Amino acid sequence: MTAAVSAYAPYGQQFGQFAQPYGQPASPGFAGGVSVGQRLRRMLLELKPLEQKQMEAQSLVQQCPAQQVGDCMRAILEQPVQLPWMHTLGVQILTELLRLFPQIVAGQFQKAYIPQLFPDSADVDLAAAFLHSLLRTKEAMGQSCQEEGGKFQRLLLKKTQLADLRKVPACSARAWMVQIWRDVTSARPRAELLVECCARYLADPNDSPMAKIPCLEILKQEFSMRGPAEAEPWLLSTLFEQVCRDPANHSADLQQLLWFLDRPPSVHAVRALLAGLAQEKGRLATLWACLCLWAPQPPPDALRSNWPAESPPIHVLLRAMLVAYSQLPDSKLLCRTCLLSVAAIATGQGQIAQAQPALLLMLHKEGPVLPADVWMPLAPLLDHLASPQAAELAHRLRAAAGFASAPPRVGQPPMYAAAPQEFHSHQPPHQMAFAHQMPQMPQMPQAPQLPQASQLPPAPSSTAFLPLPAESSLVVVNDHPKVGLQNTNNTCYMNSFIQALFLTDAFIWRIFSFQLQLKPNASKIDKEDFEFGKKVVDLLQHQFAKMALTKHKHTDIWDILQAFPDAYRSGEQQDVTETIRFVFDKLGGSDQPLIREVFAGNLQEKLQCKVCGTVKEREETFMDLVLSVPTEQQVTASGVVPTTQMLLNERLKFEELDDDCLVTCERCQEKRKMGKWCEIVSPPAHLCICLNRFTFNMEKMDFTKEKTPIKVDEGLRIGAYEYELYHVILHTGKDASSGHYYAIGRRSEPVPSGDNNWYTMDDSQLKPADLGLLAGRPSEKLKDDNPYVLFFRCKQAPRTPEFRVPKSMKDFVKKEDKKQD
């Protein structure tokens, strides 16, 4: 096809006979008063060699006066008979007239002439090139080409015997029509039809990549006209729509749309667009399989791209899709199907197969944290791929599962927690049975039954709490930390923790309507704890009211200290983690809804027999998660500063117990060697992590402090869930028996003011924070300032309603303020 090529060539090169310099037009009448138009009519009908006719036509056009241009055009376009050679010569004459008299030709050309330009068996490229140039000239003169554009579109539909412009097959006329749309905006159809046509033509596997460049340029213009919030969903929906329209017959050229983006596709946008497909069984797996068959393409030279990632856009899109898939309830089978499809494609030949190992490795490194029983079925396939990426991935999978070489005889446990269906359901997820032997050849699992769109996370978790009545409460606008707490006789440990609770929106919203319940069949001790717990609830309510409504820059926790046990009033430094557990316990722990809905999660400790594969589970509820901290010597030797994500992974990883730690297997009825690991089966809405920096030194018979530098990740992953850091309690001091606590933090959820800065809360002093302390490379001066307790909020958790304080608290706060005046 020459249409796409001729569009970029100067017209003098296309029609060389008439590209020569021309002289001044002759007088209006010549040759006995016969006009140029008449001579052209006669010349076209004379029996002369074509070369002679071309030379004569050139001479006539060179001498044509301006007032006879219209007659010349009619002489060519109104010929009753259009032989192929006659049509070619006529269009060449029209092209030369347009070059010599652009305004006259553009002004006198009528839309009724367009069918005459395209008779049957004519040179479509030649005629379309003239029309393209004509319409560009007309639009440059300030005239609309809407009628001519519409006429050409209707003519194309008539010749293809179709009623829908989107269904016009690939041909020279269609390619020229798109070029006209690109260069002559007034000739375009309505915007919706324009986009649908360009997207459909881009998806056409029967058209050449060069002919699709105008489609891409038009779609990029449409993309640029949309705002940042609208542009990405529009682009992704355009791509997904074309693939889903015809999964078996579409072009991988659709991936060129992704080069328009200046950032990787967001998981939120992908998940929202795929919600409708999730209602139909197998559609998500089909869409994934289609995109996996696209070999990555570089952007065309005509398309400038600011793509920021190293991986090709199609691979980054697949990564976002896998993250979205992993966030579906019961998504393990779907994710396994997707990964196996990539591995199966990699066993083939050609460019597409060669790209798959790199894709799999990228998905494992940067994709969602999936259980090992999702990844491990890939291991036999990876062993047959002659690829360094496949070998590295196979090594990673087996190393993470506790095996350095060949797969074991029994299935291995997940590397991380399986994603729970909701935050506060403490029922363990369904455990899929492991195969006792890996298959020789991969078998694609059937597509899973996917949930309805309304079930897609993030879903609001159920709550036992209701907002305070508007008539009896005041709205408090949450903002950045603005109230300090006085240090009353070494109470920095309590101040830092109270600040953490006050910055946890979900906690302070619930506590004002929380009523502690007495346990059934309560013992005397239970009743004593219940009475003290009610007092703690009341004290925290009044404390948070002071911090929310006070007019002063700081307040105190005197009332709390007076009610707590003697150890908290003695003036001795207390461990903040023990204080956290004490307060959580007095608030009912995970047995009552306040702590259960905010800080409680469930984990399972698992033992697996290395002989028969039987797994023994022990489940427990946690309100804080303790992570071991390596020694400074270990970190120095490794040369790697550990991160909180690395410490969490270490806490959950699979390991083989030593030979002297044999455990009786319930199935074998003998002591066996065991594998051990932990799964978080129900992550909490807010995660409290304690870094275990204080260890007991047997030689000194005292606790010592590990000052190991730790890089505190701003984000953390548990299964498919993402957590965001919002508060850090630090301990500064040379040893475990002395020192000081202070905090760095911000509100757990965005504030109306938009302030996203971090603040240092050092008792009564508040100031902007230096986050360098959390980067894992403190200066020598700050070597003793170490992150100790971390608070994270799950990003998929529902937003907290507006914060209200009972009106009765207002008078209390006024009285407290007067004490400070």
PDB file of C-alpha atoms in Angstrom, residues 135-136 138-140 142-150 153 180-190:
ATOM      1  CA  LEU A 135      -8.968  20.133   2.467  1.00  0.00           C
ATOM      2  CA  ARG A 136      -5.826  21.243   4.275  1.00  0.00           C
ATOM      3  CA  LYS A 138      -9.348  25.072   2.604  1.00  0.00           C
ATOM      4  CA  GLU A 139      -9.041  24.811   6.391  1.00  0.00           C
ATOM      5  CA  ALA A 140      -5.917  26.998   6.292  1.00  0.00           C
ATOM      6  CA  GLY A 142     -10.418  29.550   7.618  1.00  0.00           C
ATOM      7  CA  GLN A 143     -13.171  27.478   6.006  1.00  0.00           C
ATOM      8  CA  SER A 144     -14.816  24.388   7.461  1.00  0.00           C
ATOM      9  CA  CYS A 145     -14.415  21.036   5.728  1.00  0.00           C
ATOM     10  CA  GLN A 146     -17.161  19.276   7.633  1.00  0.00           C
ATOM     11  CA  GLU A 147     -19.345  18.691   4.554  1.00  0.00           C
ATOM     12  CA  GLU A 148     -16.475  17.369   2.426  1.00  0.00           C
ATOM     13  CA  GLY A 149     -15.298  15.133   5.265  1.00  0.00           C
ATOM     14  CA  GLY A 150     -18.789  13.724   5.733  1.00  0.00           C
ATOM     15  CA  GLN A 153     -16.986   9.047   4.784  1.00  0.00           C
ATOM     16  CA  ILE A 180      -7.417  13.721   6.693  1.00  0.00           C
ATOM     17  CA  TRP A 181      -8.882  13.481  10.213  1.00  0.00           C
ATOM     18  CA  ARG A 182      -5.431  13.990  11.678  1.00  0.00           C
ATOM     19  CA  ASP A 183      -4.525  17.036   9.571  1.00  0.00           C
ATOM     20  CA  VAL A 184      -7.961  18.602   8.956  1.00  0.00           C
ATOM     21  CA  THR A 185      -9.791  18.826  12.268  1.00  0.00           C
ATOM     22  CA  SER A 186     -12.955  20.316  10.759  1.00  0.00           C
ATOM     23  CA  ALA A 187     -13.357  17.203   8.565  1.00  0.00           C
ATOM     24  CA  ARG A 188     -13.597  14.895  11.580  1.00  0.00           C
ATOM     25  CA  PRO A 189     -16.798  13.147  12.647  1.00  0.00           C
ATOM     26  CA  ARG A 190     -18.152  13.627  16.164  1.00  0.00           C
TER      27      ARG A 190
END
